Short mmCIF file of C-alpha atoms and ligand atoms in Angstrom, two decimals:
data_model
loop_
_atom_site.label_atom_id
_atom_site.label_comp_id
_atom_site.label_asym_id
_atom_site.label_seq_id
_atom_site.Cartn_x
_atom_site.Cartn_y
_atom_site.Cartn_z
CA MET A 53 -3.14 -4.36 38.99
CA SER A 54 -1.38 -7.54 40.02
CA ALA A 55 -4.37 -8.53 42.16
CA ILE A 56 -6.58 -8.34 39.07
CA TRP A 57 -4.16 -10.49 37.10
CA THR A 58 -4.35 -13.04 39.90
CA GLU A 59 -8.13 -12.95 39.91
CA LEU A 60 -8.17 -13.42 36.14
CA GLU A 61 -5.89 -16.42 36.45
CA GLU A 62 -8.16 -17.85 39.11
CA ARG A 63 -11.20 -17.25 36.94
CA HIS A 64 -9.45 -19.05 34.11
CA ARG A 65 -8.59 -22.01 36.34
CA ALA A 66 -12.18 -22.19 37.49
CA THR A 67 -13.62 -22.16 33.98
CA SER A 68 -11.01 -23.73 31.72
CA ALA A 69 -12.68 -27.16 31.76
CA ARG A 70 -15.89 -25.56 30.55
CA ARG A 71 -16.84 -25.90 26.90
CA ILE A 72 -17.34 -22.59 25.09
CA ALA A 73 -20.42 -24.13 23.46
CA SER A 74 -22.03 -24.59 26.88
CA LEU A 75 -22.07 -20.82 27.33
CA PHE A 76 -24.80 -20.71 24.70
CA ASP A 77 -27.18 -22.33 27.18
CA ASP A 78 -27.68 -18.65 27.89
CA PRO A 79 -30.00 -17.68 25.00
CA ASP A 80 -28.84 -14.05 25.26
CA ARG A 81 -25.11 -14.81 25.04
CA PHE A 82 -24.72 -13.54 21.49
CA ASP A 83 -26.56 -10.30 22.30
CA ARG A 84 -24.55 -9.75 25.45
CA PHE A 85 -21.16 -10.64 23.96
CA SER A 86 -21.42 -8.89 20.63
CA THR A 87 -21.33 -5.15 20.02
CA GLU A 88 -22.22 -2.93 17.12
CA THR A 89 -21.03 0.52 16.22
CA ASP A 90 -21.69 2.55 13.04
CA ASP A 91 -21.21 -0.38 10.70
CA LEU A 92 -19.20 -3.03 12.47
CA LEU A 93 -20.40 -5.89 14.59
CA LEU A 94 -17.85 -7.58 16.83
CA ASP A 95 -18.87 -10.99 18.14
CA ILE A 96 -16.76 -12.26 21.03
CA SER A 97 -19.33 -14.78 22.20
CA LYS A 98 -17.37 -17.77 20.86
CA THR A 99 -14.67 -17.33 23.49
CA ASN A 100 -14.55 -18.67 27.03
CA ILE A 101 -14.93 -15.16 28.42
CA ASP A 102 -17.92 -14.80 30.71
CA ASP A 103 -19.37 -11.86 32.65
CA GLU A 104 -16.96 -12.28 35.55
CA ALA A 105 -13.89 -12.54 33.31
CA LEU A 106 -14.99 -9.57 31.22
CA ALA A 107 -15.59 -7.46 34.31
CA LEU A 108 -12.09 -8.32 35.54
CA LEU A 109 -10.56 -7.55 32.15
CA ILE A 110 -12.32 -4.18 32.14
CA SER A 111 -10.96 -3.40 35.60
CA LEU A 112 -7.52 -4.38 34.35
CA ALA A 113 -7.81 -1.79 31.57
CA ASP A 114 -9.12 0.78 34.05
CA SER A 115 -6.32 0.17 36.49
CA ALA A 116 -3.77 0.49 33.66
CA GLY A 117 -5.10 4.03 33.24
CA LEU A 118 -6.55 3.36 29.80
CA ALA A 119 -8.90 6.36 29.72
CA ASP A 120 -6.10 8.76 30.70
CA ARG A 121 -3.66 7.28 28.19
CA ARG A 122 -6.28 7.42 25.45
CA ASP A 123 -7.11 11.05 26.23
CA ALA A 124 -3.40 11.88 26.38
CA MET A 125 -2.91 10.41 22.92
CA PHE A 126 -5.79 12.32 21.36
CA ARG A 127 -4.69 15.50 23.16
CA GLY A 128 -1.21 15.35 21.63
CA ASP A 129 0.77 14.59 24.80
CA LYS A 130 4.16 13.07 24.10
CA ILE A 131 3.13 9.53 24.94
CA ASN A 132 5.90 8.10 22.73
CA MET A 133 8.29 8.84 25.56
CA ALA A 134 11.29 6.99 24.17
CA GLU A 135 11.31 9.33 21.18
CA ASN A 136 9.73 12.30 22.94
CA ARG A 137 6.94 12.49 20.38
CA ALA A 138 3.21 12.96 20.33
CA VAL A 139 1.12 10.24 18.65
CA LEU A 140 -1.45 11.98 16.51
CA HIS A 141 -2.28 9.93 13.44
CA THR A 142 -5.87 10.45 14.60
CA ALA A 143 -5.47 14.15 13.69
CA LEU A 144 -4.94 13.19 10.05
CA ARG A 145 -8.49 11.87 9.83
CA SER A 146 -10.21 14.39 12.07
CA PRO A 147 -12.56 17.04 10.69
CA GLU A 148 -12.43 18.86 14.02
CA THR A 149 -11.17 22.44 14.05
CA ALA A 150 -10.51 23.17 17.72
CA PRO A 151 -6.77 23.83 18.09
CA LEU A 152 -4.60 20.78 18.69
CA VAL A 153 -1.31 22.05 19.98
CA VAL A 154 2.03 20.23 19.80
CA ASP A 155 5.15 22.12 20.87
CA GLY A 156 3.20 25.37 20.91
CA VAL A 157 1.86 24.98 17.37
CA ASP A 158 -1.70 24.17 16.33
CA VAL A 159 -1.20 21.20 13.99
CA ARG A 160 -4.64 21.32 12.36
CA PRO A 161 -3.96 23.96 9.66
CA ALA A 162 -0.96 22.05 8.29
CA VAL A 163 -2.96 18.80 8.22
CA THR A 164 -5.78 20.48 6.28
CA GLU A 165 -3.40 22.26 3.95
CA THR A 166 -1.49 19.06 3.13
CA LEU A 167 -4.68 17.09 2.56
CA ASP A 168 -5.93 19.83 0.22
CA ARG A 169 -2.62 19.81 -1.66
CA MET A 170 -2.72 16.04 -1.99
CA GLU A 171 -6.26 16.32 -3.25
CA ARG A 172 -5.41 18.97 -5.84
CA PHE A 173 -2.45 16.93 -7.03
CA ALA A 174 -4.44 13.69 -7.18
CA ARG A 175 -7.30 15.35 -9.07
CA ALA A 176 -4.88 16.89 -11.55
CA VAL A 177 -3.05 13.61 -12.16
CA ARG A 178 -6.30 11.71 -12.53
CA SER A 179 -7.82 14.28 -14.90
CA GLY A 180 -4.68 14.83 -16.96
CA ASP A 181 -4.16 18.44 -15.85
CA VAL A 182 -0.82 17.32 -14.47
CA THR A 183 0.83 15.30 -17.17
CA ALA A 184 3.99 13.46 -18.01
CA GLN A 185 6.90 15.36 -19.53
CA ASN A 186 5.57 14.67 -23.04
CA GLY A 187 2.04 15.86 -22.20
CA ALA A 188 0.60 12.34 -21.86
CA ILE A 189 -1.73 11.36 -19.06
CA PHE A 190 -0.10 9.21 -16.39
CA THR A 191 -1.29 5.65 -16.81
CA ASP A 192 0.78 4.20 -13.97
CA VAL A 193 2.12 5.17 -10.58
CA ILE A 194 4.99 3.45 -8.77
CA ASN A 195 5.00 3.97 -5.03
CA ILE A 196 8.48 3.28 -3.67
CA GLY A 197 8.39 2.68 0.07
CA ILE A 198 8.64 -0.09 2.64
CA GLY A 199 7.05 -0.96 5.99
CA GLY A 200 4.61 1.74 6.96
CA SER A 201 5.29 3.58 3.72
CA ASP A 202 4.06 0.57 1.77
CA LEU A 203 1.91 -1.91 3.67
CA GLY A 204 -1.04 0.40 4.42
CA PRO A 205 -1.36 1.73 0.86
CA VAL A 206 -0.90 -1.78 -0.60
CA MET A 207 -3.55 -3.23 1.68
CA ALA A 208 -6.06 -0.38 1.23
CA THR A 209 -5.65 -0.06 -2.54
CA LEU A 210 -6.34 -3.75 -2.96
CA ALA A 211 -9.22 -3.64 -0.46
CA LEU A 212 -10.86 -0.81 -2.37
CA ALA A 213 -10.35 -2.21 -5.86
CA PRO A 214 -14.04 -1.66 -6.76
CA TYR A 215 -13.43 2.09 -6.35
CA HIS A 216 -10.21 2.11 -8.36
CA ASP A 217 -10.79 4.42 -11.32
CA GLY A 218 -7.44 6.22 -11.38
CA PRO A 219 -4.06 5.19 -12.80
CA ASN A 220 -2.68 1.72 -12.13
CA VAL A 221 -0.68 1.74 -8.92
CA HIS A 222 2.37 -0.47 -8.35
CA PHE A 223 4.16 -0.87 -5.05
CA LEU A 224 7.91 -1.33 -5.02
CA SER A 225 9.23 -2.19 -1.59
CA ASN A 226 11.77 -5.01 -1.48
CA VAL A 227 15.42 -4.19 -2.05
CA ASP A 228 15.59 -7.45 -4.01
CA GLY A 229 16.28 -6.28 -7.56
CA ALA A 230 13.72 -8.81 -8.74
CA HIS A 231 10.98 -6.58 -7.37
CA ALA A 232 12.15 -3.49 -9.28
CA HIS A 233 12.84 -5.53 -12.39
CA ASP A 234 9.46 -7.21 -12.48
CA ILE A 235 7.58 -3.93 -11.97
CA LEU A 236 9.65 -1.84 -14.38
CA LYS A 237 9.58 -4.35 -17.20
CA ARG A 238 5.80 -3.92 -17.45
CA LEU A 239 5.83 -0.11 -17.46
CA ASN A 240 6.47 2.73 -19.86
CA PRO A 241 8.61 5.50 -18.30
CA GLU A 242 6.87 8.05 -20.55
CA THR A 243 3.58 7.60 -18.69
CA THR A 244 4.73 6.61 -15.21
CA LEU A 245 4.61 8.80 -12.12
CA VAL A 246 6.99 7.87 -9.31
CA ILE A 247 6.28 8.56 -5.65
CA VAL A 248 9.20 8.11 -3.28
CA ALA A 249 7.57 7.51 0.10
CA SER A 250 9.77 7.44 3.15
CA LYS A 251 9.17 9.17 6.43
CA THR A 252 12.88 9.45 7.13
CA PHE A 253 14.09 9.40 3.50
CA THR A 254 17.05 7.35 4.68
CA THR A 255 15.65 3.83 4.48
CA ILE A 256 18.20 1.90 2.44
CA GLU A 257 15.67 -0.22 0.54
CA THR A 258 13.67 2.81 -0.55
CA MET A 259 16.70 4.92 -1.41
CA THR A 260 18.20 2.06 -3.45
CA ASN A 261 14.94 1.42 -5.30
CA ALA A 262 14.50 5.16 -5.89
CA GLY A 263 17.98 5.35 -7.42
CA THR A 264 17.18 2.47 -9.76
CA VAL A 265 13.79 3.85 -10.80
CA LEU A 266 15.13 7.37 -11.34
CA ASP A 267 17.85 5.90 -13.58
CA TRP A 268 15.14 3.99 -15.46
CA LEU A 269 13.19 7.24 -15.93
CA ARG A 270 16.29 9.06 -17.20
CA ALA A 271 17.09 6.21 -19.58
CA GLY A 272 13.53 6.37 -20.88
CA ILE A 273 12.77 10.09 -21.09
CA GLY A 274 16.04 11.95 -20.62
CA THR A 275 17.49 13.83 -17.69
CA ASP A 276 14.53 16.16 -17.14
CA ILE A 277 12.45 13.81 -15.00
CA GLY A 278 10.97 16.30 -12.51
CA ALA A 279 7.47 16.05 -13.95
CA HIS A 280 7.47 12.33 -13.14
CA LEU A 281 8.42 12.65 -9.47
CA ALA A 282 6.70 13.25 -6.17
CA ALA A 283 7.77 12.51 -2.61
CA VAL A 284 6.16 11.79 0.72
CA SER A 285 8.40 12.46 3.69
CA THR A 286 9.11 14.36 6.86
CA ALA A 287 12.63 15.19 5.58
CA ARG A 288 12.38 18.02 3.04
CA ASP A 289 16.13 18.56 2.89
CA ARG A 290 16.59 15.02 1.65
CA THR A 291 13.72 15.14 -0.86
CA ALA A 292 15.30 18.33 -2.25
CA ALA A 293 18.65 16.57 -2.48
CA MET A 294 16.98 13.91 -4.64
CA GLY A 295 15.86 16.71 -6.94
CA ILE A 296 12.16 16.54 -6.12
CA ALA A 297 10.51 19.94 -6.45
CA GLU A 298 9.16 21.51 -3.26
CA GLU A 299 5.58 21.61 -4.59
CA ARG A 300 5.74 17.86 -5.29
CA VAL A 301 6.66 17.02 -1.70
CA PHE A 302 3.90 16.07 0.72
CA GLY A 303 5.20 16.34 4.23
CA PHE A 304 4.05 15.17 7.60
CA ALA A 305 5.23 15.56 11.13
CA ASP A 306 7.15 13.19 13.37
CA TRP A 307 4.00 12.59 15.42
CA VAL A 308 2.77 10.25 12.70
CA GLY A 309 4.35 6.83 13.13
CA GLY A 310 5.20 4.94 9.94
CA ARG A 311 2.73 2.12 10.55
CA TYR A 312 -0.01 4.64 11.38
CA SER A 313 0.63 6.87 8.40
CA LEU A 314 -1.72 5.80 5.62
CA TRP A 315 -4.21 8.52 6.63
CA GLY A 316 -1.93 11.32 5.46
CA PRO A 317 0.49 11.79 2.56
CA VAL A 318 1.56 8.15 2.69
CA GLY A 319 -2.00 7.51 1.47
CA LEU A 320 -1.33 9.45 -1.75
CA PRO A 321 -1.26 6.29 -3.93
CA ILE A 322 -4.60 5.26 -2.44
CA MET A 323 -6.02 8.69 -3.28
CA LEU A 324 -4.65 8.53 -6.81
CA ALA A 325 -6.28 5.13 -7.26
CA ILE A 326 -9.72 5.73 -5.72
CA GLY A 327 -10.05 9.51 -5.90
CA PRO A 328 -10.20 12.18 -3.20
CA GLU A 329 -13.87 11.66 -2.31
CA ASN A 330 -13.38 8.00 -1.56
CA PHE A 331 -10.15 8.77 0.31
CA ARG A 332 -12.06 11.24 2.47
CA ALA A 333 -14.66 8.55 3.15
CA LEU A 334 -11.81 6.32 4.37
CA LEU A 335 -10.72 9.12 6.72
CA ALA A 336 -14.31 9.59 7.88
CA GLY A 337 -14.49 5.89 8.73
CA GLY A 338 -11.29 6.14 10.76
CA HIS A 339 -12.63 9.20 12.56
CA ALA A 340 -15.95 7.48 13.31
CA MET A 341 -13.99 4.73 15.03
CA ASP A 342 -11.96 7.34 16.95
CA ARG A 343 -15.17 8.86 18.29
CA HIS A 344 -16.49 5.44 19.20
CA PHE A 345 -13.24 4.56 20.97
CA GLN A 346 -13.30 7.84 22.88
CA THR A 347 -16.92 7.72 23.94
CA ALA A 348 -18.31 4.18 24.20
CA GLU A 349 -18.45 2.37 27.52
CA ALA A 350 -15.85 -0.40 27.78
CA ARG A 351 -18.45 -3.15 27.44
CA GLN A 352 -19.66 -1.64 24.15
CA ASN A 353 -16.28 -0.39 22.94
CA LEU A 354 -15.02 -2.43 19.99
CA PRO A 355 -11.28 -1.68 20.25
CA VAL A 356 -11.37 -2.19 24.01
CA LEU A 357 -13.25 -5.48 23.74
CA MET A 358 -11.00 -6.73 20.99
CA ALA A 359 -7.95 -5.86 23.07
CA LEU A 360 -9.37 -7.52 26.17
CA VAL A 361 -9.99 -10.71 24.21
CA GLY A 362 -6.38 -10.42 23.04
CA ILE A 363 -5.12 -10.06 26.62
CA TRP A 364 -7.25 -12.98 27.81
CA HIS A 365 -5.90 -15.26 25.11
CA ARG A 366 -2.28 -14.10 25.31
CA ASN A 367 -1.77 -13.75 29.02
CA ILE A 368 -4.43 -15.76 30.74
CA CYS A 369 -4.77 -18.69 28.32
CA GLY A 370 -1.11 -18.49 27.18
CA TYR A 371 -1.75 -18.64 23.43
CA GLY A 372 1.28 -17.40 21.53
CA SER A 373 -0.27 -16.34 18.26
CA ARG A 374 -3.49 -15.18 16.65
CA ALA A 375 -4.74 -15.84 13.15
CA VAL A 376 -6.40 -13.07 11.15
CA LEU A 377 -8.73 -14.71 8.65
CA PRO A 378 -10.52 -12.27 6.35
CA TYR A 379 -13.26 -13.97 4.35
CA ASP A 380 -12.71 -11.21 1.86
CA GLN A 381 -10.19 -11.75 -0.91
CA ARG A 382 -9.61 -8.00 -1.17
CA LEU A 383 -8.37 -8.02 2.43
CA SER A 384 -5.67 -10.51 1.50
CA ARG A 385 -2.94 -8.06 2.57
CA LEU A 386 -4.65 -7.23 5.88
CA PRO A 387 -2.69 -9.89 7.80
CA ALA A 388 0.61 -8.51 6.44
CA TYR A 389 -0.47 -4.98 7.30
CA LEU A 390 -1.48 -6.07 10.80
CA GLN A 391 1.79 -7.89 11.27
CA GLN A 392 3.58 -4.55 11.16
CA LEU A 393 0.89 -2.64 13.02
CA ASP A 394 0.70 -5.18 15.83
CA MET A 395 4.12 -6.79 16.04
CA GLU A 396 6.20 -3.65 15.43
CA SER A 397 4.08 -1.87 18.04
CA ASN A 398 3.76 -4.50 20.74
CA GLY A 399 6.53 -7.00 20.01
CA LYS A 400 8.52 -5.83 23.02
CA SER A 401 9.74 -7.16 26.34
CA VAL A 402 10.59 -3.93 28.11
CA ALA A 403 8.20 -1.58 29.91
CA MET A 404 8.07 2.21 29.47
CA ASP A 405 10.55 2.66 32.32
CA GLY A 406 13.03 0.20 30.81
CA SER A 407 12.26 -2.64 33.22
CA ARG A 408 11.57 -6.16 31.95
CA LEU A 409 7.92 -6.96 31.39
CA GLU A 410 6.51 -9.36 33.93
CA ARG A 411 4.12 -10.89 31.40
CA SER A 412 4.16 -11.85 27.76
CA ALA A 413 3.23 -9.10 25.32
CA GLY A 414 2.45 -9.08 21.60
CA PRO A 415 1.55 -12.44 20.09
CA VAL A 416 2.60 -13.58 16.63
CA VAL A 417 0.02 -12.32 14.14
CA TRP A 418 -0.49 -14.24 10.93
CA GLY A 419 -3.17 -15.23 8.49
CA GLU A 420 -4.51 -15.55 4.99
CA PRO A 421 -7.91 -15.01 3.49
CA GLY A 422 -10.58 -17.66 3.73
CA THR A 423 -11.47 -19.88 2.02
CA ASN A 424 -7.89 -20.40 0.77
CA GLY A 425 -6.50 -20.85 4.27
CA GLN A 426 -8.96 -23.69 4.84
CA HIS A 427 -7.05 -25.72 2.26
CA ALA A 428 -3.71 -24.93 3.85
CA PHE A 429 -3.22 -24.35 7.57
CA TYR A 430 -6.71 -24.83 9.04
CA GLN A 431 -5.72 -28.46 9.69
CA LEU A 432 -3.52 -27.12 12.49
CA LEU A 433 -6.21 -24.71 13.70
CA HIS A 434 -8.64 -27.61 14.14
CA GLN A 435 -6.45 -30.51 15.23
CA GLY A 436 -2.99 -29.13 16.02
CA THR A 437 -1.47 -29.39 19.48
CA ASP A 438 -1.53 -25.61 19.98
CA VAL A 439 -4.62 -23.47 20.23
CA VAL A 440 -4.59 -20.44 17.92
CA PRO A 441 -7.38 -17.95 18.55
CA ALA A 442 -8.94 -17.05 15.21
CA GLU A 443 -10.25 -13.67 14.08
CA PHE A 444 -12.73 -13.85 11.20
CA LEU A 445 -13.80 -10.90 9.05
CA ILE A 446 -16.79 -11.09 6.72
CA ALA A 447 -19.06 -8.71 4.76
CA ALA A 448 -22.83 -9.08 4.57
CA GLU A 449 -22.76 -7.92 0.97
CA SER A 450 -20.20 -8.28 -1.76
CA HIS A 451 -19.39 -5.91 -4.61
CA GLU A 452 -20.41 -8.58 -7.10
CA PRO A 453 -24.20 -8.91 -7.04
CA GLY A 454 -24.00 -11.09 -10.12
CA LEU A 455 -21.93 -13.62 -8.16
CA GLN A 456 -24.21 -14.01 -5.17
CA ALA A 457 -23.71 -17.77 -5.06
CA HIS A 458 -20.01 -17.15 -4.36
CA HIS A 459 -20.74 -14.81 -1.50
CA ASP A 460 -23.28 -17.20 0.01
CA LEU A 461 -20.65 -19.91 -0.03
CA LEU A 462 -18.07 -17.54 1.46
CA LYS A 463 -20.39 -16.67 4.34
CA ALA A 464 -21.35 -20.30 4.94
CA ASN A 465 -17.68 -21.25 5.10
CA CYS A 466 -16.78 -18.44 7.46
CA LEU A 467 -19.58 -19.34 9.86
CA ALA A 468 -18.82 -23.04 9.53
CA GLN A 469 -15.22 -22.51 10.57
CA SER A 470 -15.97 -20.64 13.77
CA GLU A 471 -18.66 -23.20 14.57
CA ALA A 472 -16.33 -26.13 13.88
CA LEU A 473 -13.56 -24.61 15.99
CA MET A 474 -15.98 -24.23 18.87
CA LEU A 475 -17.93 -27.48 18.62
CA GLY A 476 -15.32 -29.89 17.39
CA ARG A 477 -16.31 -33.52 16.96
CA SER A 478 -16.20 -35.93 19.87
CA PHE A 479 -14.51 -39.32 19.77
CA LYS A 480 -17.95 -40.90 20.11
CA GLN A 481 -19.26 -39.05 17.06
CA ALA A 482 -16.12 -39.96 15.16
CA LEU A 483 -16.58 -43.64 16.09
CA GLN A 484 -20.03 -43.56 14.50
CA ILE A 485 -18.62 -42.02 11.34
CA ALA A 486 -15.88 -44.65 11.20
CA GLU A 487 -18.47 -47.37 11.61
CA GLN A 488 -20.62 -45.93 8.81
CA LEU A 489 -17.52 -45.99 6.64
CA GLY A 490 -17.20 -49.71 7.30
CA PHE A 491 -14.32 -49.74 9.80
CA GLY A 492 -14.48 -52.25 12.63
CA GLY A 493 -12.47 -53.26 15.68
CA GLU A 494 -9.19 -51.44 16.33
CA ALA A 495 -9.27 -49.79 12.91
CA ARG A 496 -12.52 -48.11 13.88
CA LYS A 497 -10.89 -46.61 16.99
CA ARG A 498 -7.83 -45.52 15.04
CA GLN A 499 -10.02 -43.87 12.45
CA ALA A 500 -12.04 -42.17 15.15
CA ALA A 501 -8.88 -40.82 16.78
CA HIS A 502 -7.85 -39.22 13.50
CA ARG A 503 -11.33 -37.95 12.71
CA SER A 504 -12.21 -36.37 16.05
CA PHE A 505 -11.77 -32.65 16.70
CA PRO A 506 -11.09 -31.28 20.17
CA GLY A 507 -13.18 -28.17 19.52
CA ASN A 508 -13.46 -25.57 22.26
CA ARG A 509 -11.14 -23.34 20.23
CA PRO A 510 -11.99 -19.65 20.52
CA SER A 511 -12.68 -17.21 17.74
CA ILE A 512 -14.06 -13.74 17.29
CA THR A 513 -15.86 -12.42 14.21
CA LEU A 514 -15.97 -8.92 12.79
CA ALA A 515 -18.95 -8.48 10.46
CA TYR A 516 -19.51 -5.44 8.26
CA PRO A 517 -22.11 -4.49 5.64
CA LYS A 518 -19.80 -4.13 2.63
CA LEU A 519 -16.13 -3.25 2.16
CA THR A 520 -16.56 0.44 1.36
CA PRO A 521 -13.93 3.14 2.05
CA PHE A 522 -15.90 4.22 5.14
CA VAL A 523 -16.03 0.68 6.49
CA LEU A 524 -12.36 0.02 5.73
CA GLY A 525 -11.45 3.21 7.61
CA GLN A 526 -13.34 1.91 10.63
CA ILE A 527 -11.68 -1.50 10.45
CA ILE A 528 -8.15 -0.08 10.26
CA ALA A 529 -8.72 2.38 13.11
CA LEU A 530 -10.31 -0.42 15.14
CA TYR A 531 -7.12 -2.46 14.88
CA GLU A 532 -4.92 0.57 15.60
CA HIS A 533 -6.79 1.24 18.82
CA ARG A 534 -6.83 -2.44 19.75
CA VAL A 535 -3.04 -2.43 19.53
CA PHE A 536 -2.97 0.76 21.61
CA VAL A 537 -5.19 -0.67 24.36
CA GLU A 538 -3.15 -3.86 24.57
CA GLY A 539 0.05 -1.80 24.75
CA VAL A 540 -1.37 0.27 27.61
CA ILE A 541 -2.30 -2.85 29.56
CA TRP A 542 1.14 -4.37 28.99
CA GLY A 543 2.70 -1.05 29.99
CA ILE A 544 4.81 -0.70 26.86
CA ASN A 545 5.47 2.08 24.38
CA SER A 546 3.66 0.91 21.24
CA PHE A 547 5.10 3.71 19.12
CA ASP A 548 8.82 3.07 18.84
CA GLN A 549 10.57 0.18 17.04
CA TRP A 550 14.15 -0.16 18.24
CA GLY A 551 14.00 -3.87 17.45
CA VAL A 552 14.49 -3.20 13.74
CA GLU A 553 17.75 -1.29 14.19
CA LEU A 554 20.34 -3.95 14.98
CA GLY A 555 19.79 -5.86 11.75
CA LYS A 556 20.04 -2.62 9.75
CA GLU A 557 23.37 -1.77 11.40
CA LEU A 558 24.82 -5.22 10.84
CA ALA A 559 23.68 -5.19 7.19
CA ASN A 560 25.65 -1.97 6.68
CA GLY A 561 28.74 -3.64 8.10
CA LEU A 562 28.22 -6.81 6.08
CA LEU A 563 27.78 -5.12 2.71
CA PRO A 564 31.54 -4.66 2.10
CA MET A 565 32.09 -8.30 3.11
CA VAL A 566 29.42 -9.44 0.65
CA GLN A 567 31.38 -7.44 -1.90
CA GLY A 568 34.65 -9.19 -1.08
CA ALA A 569 36.15 -7.57 2.05
CA ASP A 570 37.71 -9.83 4.68
CA PRO A 571 34.99 -11.08 7.08
CA ALA A 572 37.40 -10.90 10.01
CA GLY A 573 35.70 -11.00 13.38
CA LYS A 574 32.53 -12.65 12.06
CA ASP A 575 31.27 -15.94 13.51
CA GLY A 576 31.90 -19.20 11.69
CA SER A 577 28.38 -19.48 10.34
CA THR A 578 28.37 -15.97 8.88
CA ARG A 579 31.84 -16.53 7.37
CA GLY A 580 30.78 -19.87 5.91
CA LEU A 581 27.64 -18.39 4.41
CA LEU A 582 29.53 -15.40 3.01
CA HIS A 583 31.86 -17.85 1.32
CA LYS A 584 28.98 -19.91 -0.10
CA LEU A 585 27.18 -16.78 -1.31
CA SER A 586 30.16 -15.21 -3.03
CA ALA A 587 29.09 -15.24 -6.63
O1 F6P B 812 9.12 5.50 5.94
P1 F6P B 812 10.53 5.10 6.25
O2 F6P B 812 11.26 6.13 7.06
O3 F6P B 812 11.27 4.75 4.98
O4 F6P B 812 10.47 3.81 7.14
C1 F6P B 812 9.93 2.62 6.67
C2 F6P B 812 9.69 1.66 7.79
O5 F6P B 812 10.89 1.31 8.41
C3 F6P B 812 10.70 1.15 9.81
O6 F6P B 812 11.34 2.17 10.45
C4 F6P B 812 11.23 -0.15 10.32
O7 F6P B 812 12.36 -0.56 9.68
C5 F6P B 812 9.20 1.21 9.99
O8 F6P B 812 8.82 1.59 11.24
C6 F6P B 812 8.82 2.14 8.90
O9 F6P B 812 7.45 2.04 8.62
#
């Protein structure tokens, strides 16, 4: 593998002076460097990757054993070695029936049974067959969860707003009491269903918020609150201890990682919002991407290509971050969702065997929807000292046919940004502009310096017909597999998250000090801040 890395670095050295725009002297470049699957088109042509670089990147993935690792994941092997767990979120969206065995048990029947139970429950809540304690239909649902038990449902519910015909869904995640307060003050406990979503059912934020919301329910409707509760968890003993009836608990197995969990019971709020049929279409989209990932040749394989672009930019070009820029307001939480998916999976510096990684791994992922971002941080994307590879997402068709002019503008802006990043504006062109504006002499040069754009900044674009549940399912699964492929190439375990533990432990120790205990043994800064923060 190291020989391929060296060849890639050499290829980069040999081509880094080249302008990306010059690659379009090849009239077929777009056709050869863009790929379509069911609904998605991925365009990687506006990068400096050429045939030679792509061939090397593909051999890198091959030599990392990508096909074997992929098959091992889908087969249910315990590829999350650090936790001795299989990684089978793909089973949650699979209609296949052939046995899928983990620890001697075929997992398919339980997946089907849980999905059917979720569906029955969601239908009954939506129709009013399952009602509040006083017989009223539930108008609102609060999902209490954080991280993977929040971000996926938040992102998908917003993305699929045009399909939202069920109760209003509110997401309570932050332990900051302001979050609970601001949600609860708008709601009526008599018509509110509460889902406590936590894989472990130990997460302090979720348990604290659940305690507050259960108290709010009791204050509003009395002690008999069972009709207003449901839970999503792998820990049935703990859901029982919270008083949530067995039939209101939707369980899943430890082979579903938190950030990969929206396809199963964690997706219950999505199902309540958009209905079981649309939820199943989301699953079908995810499964379609699974099939594509498993069967397409590397050069036509969207997750593989997206990952290889990621590797090229991170490791070969040395770019430390990537911007996710959905030109789709309803994907405004996609960057936040991807921050967990990507950075909690691949934000690591240790290989599977515990040795230090020889190369950089996961980049910083960030972003905001276009066009808003254009009026905020795009200045840095175009003229900043660091290059940030951009990832654009855009639909051919909107859900608002009556507002076509808006969508035309949205598309024009999206295309303009990737074009501007690539082309830039030369000093010579900027001099002409300055002259037209009436600047002369040194002022003209100064103006031109400020008004020129280096260009040659890479971007990729993901285009889709319309943001339907099926398309969204494909997009999410595409990113999941992209993260997986990058993790395989970096040689890391993308499915554990030890990096979140230390802060949790220290917070437990600090709580008594926040409440007045002696901060003995703490550093000067922490002691000083504790003093300043004592109310
Ligand atoms: O669903 P749980 O167990 O409450 O965990 C919530 C989140 O917390 C984390 O463990 C990180 O703190 C995530 O991986 C997970 O998605």
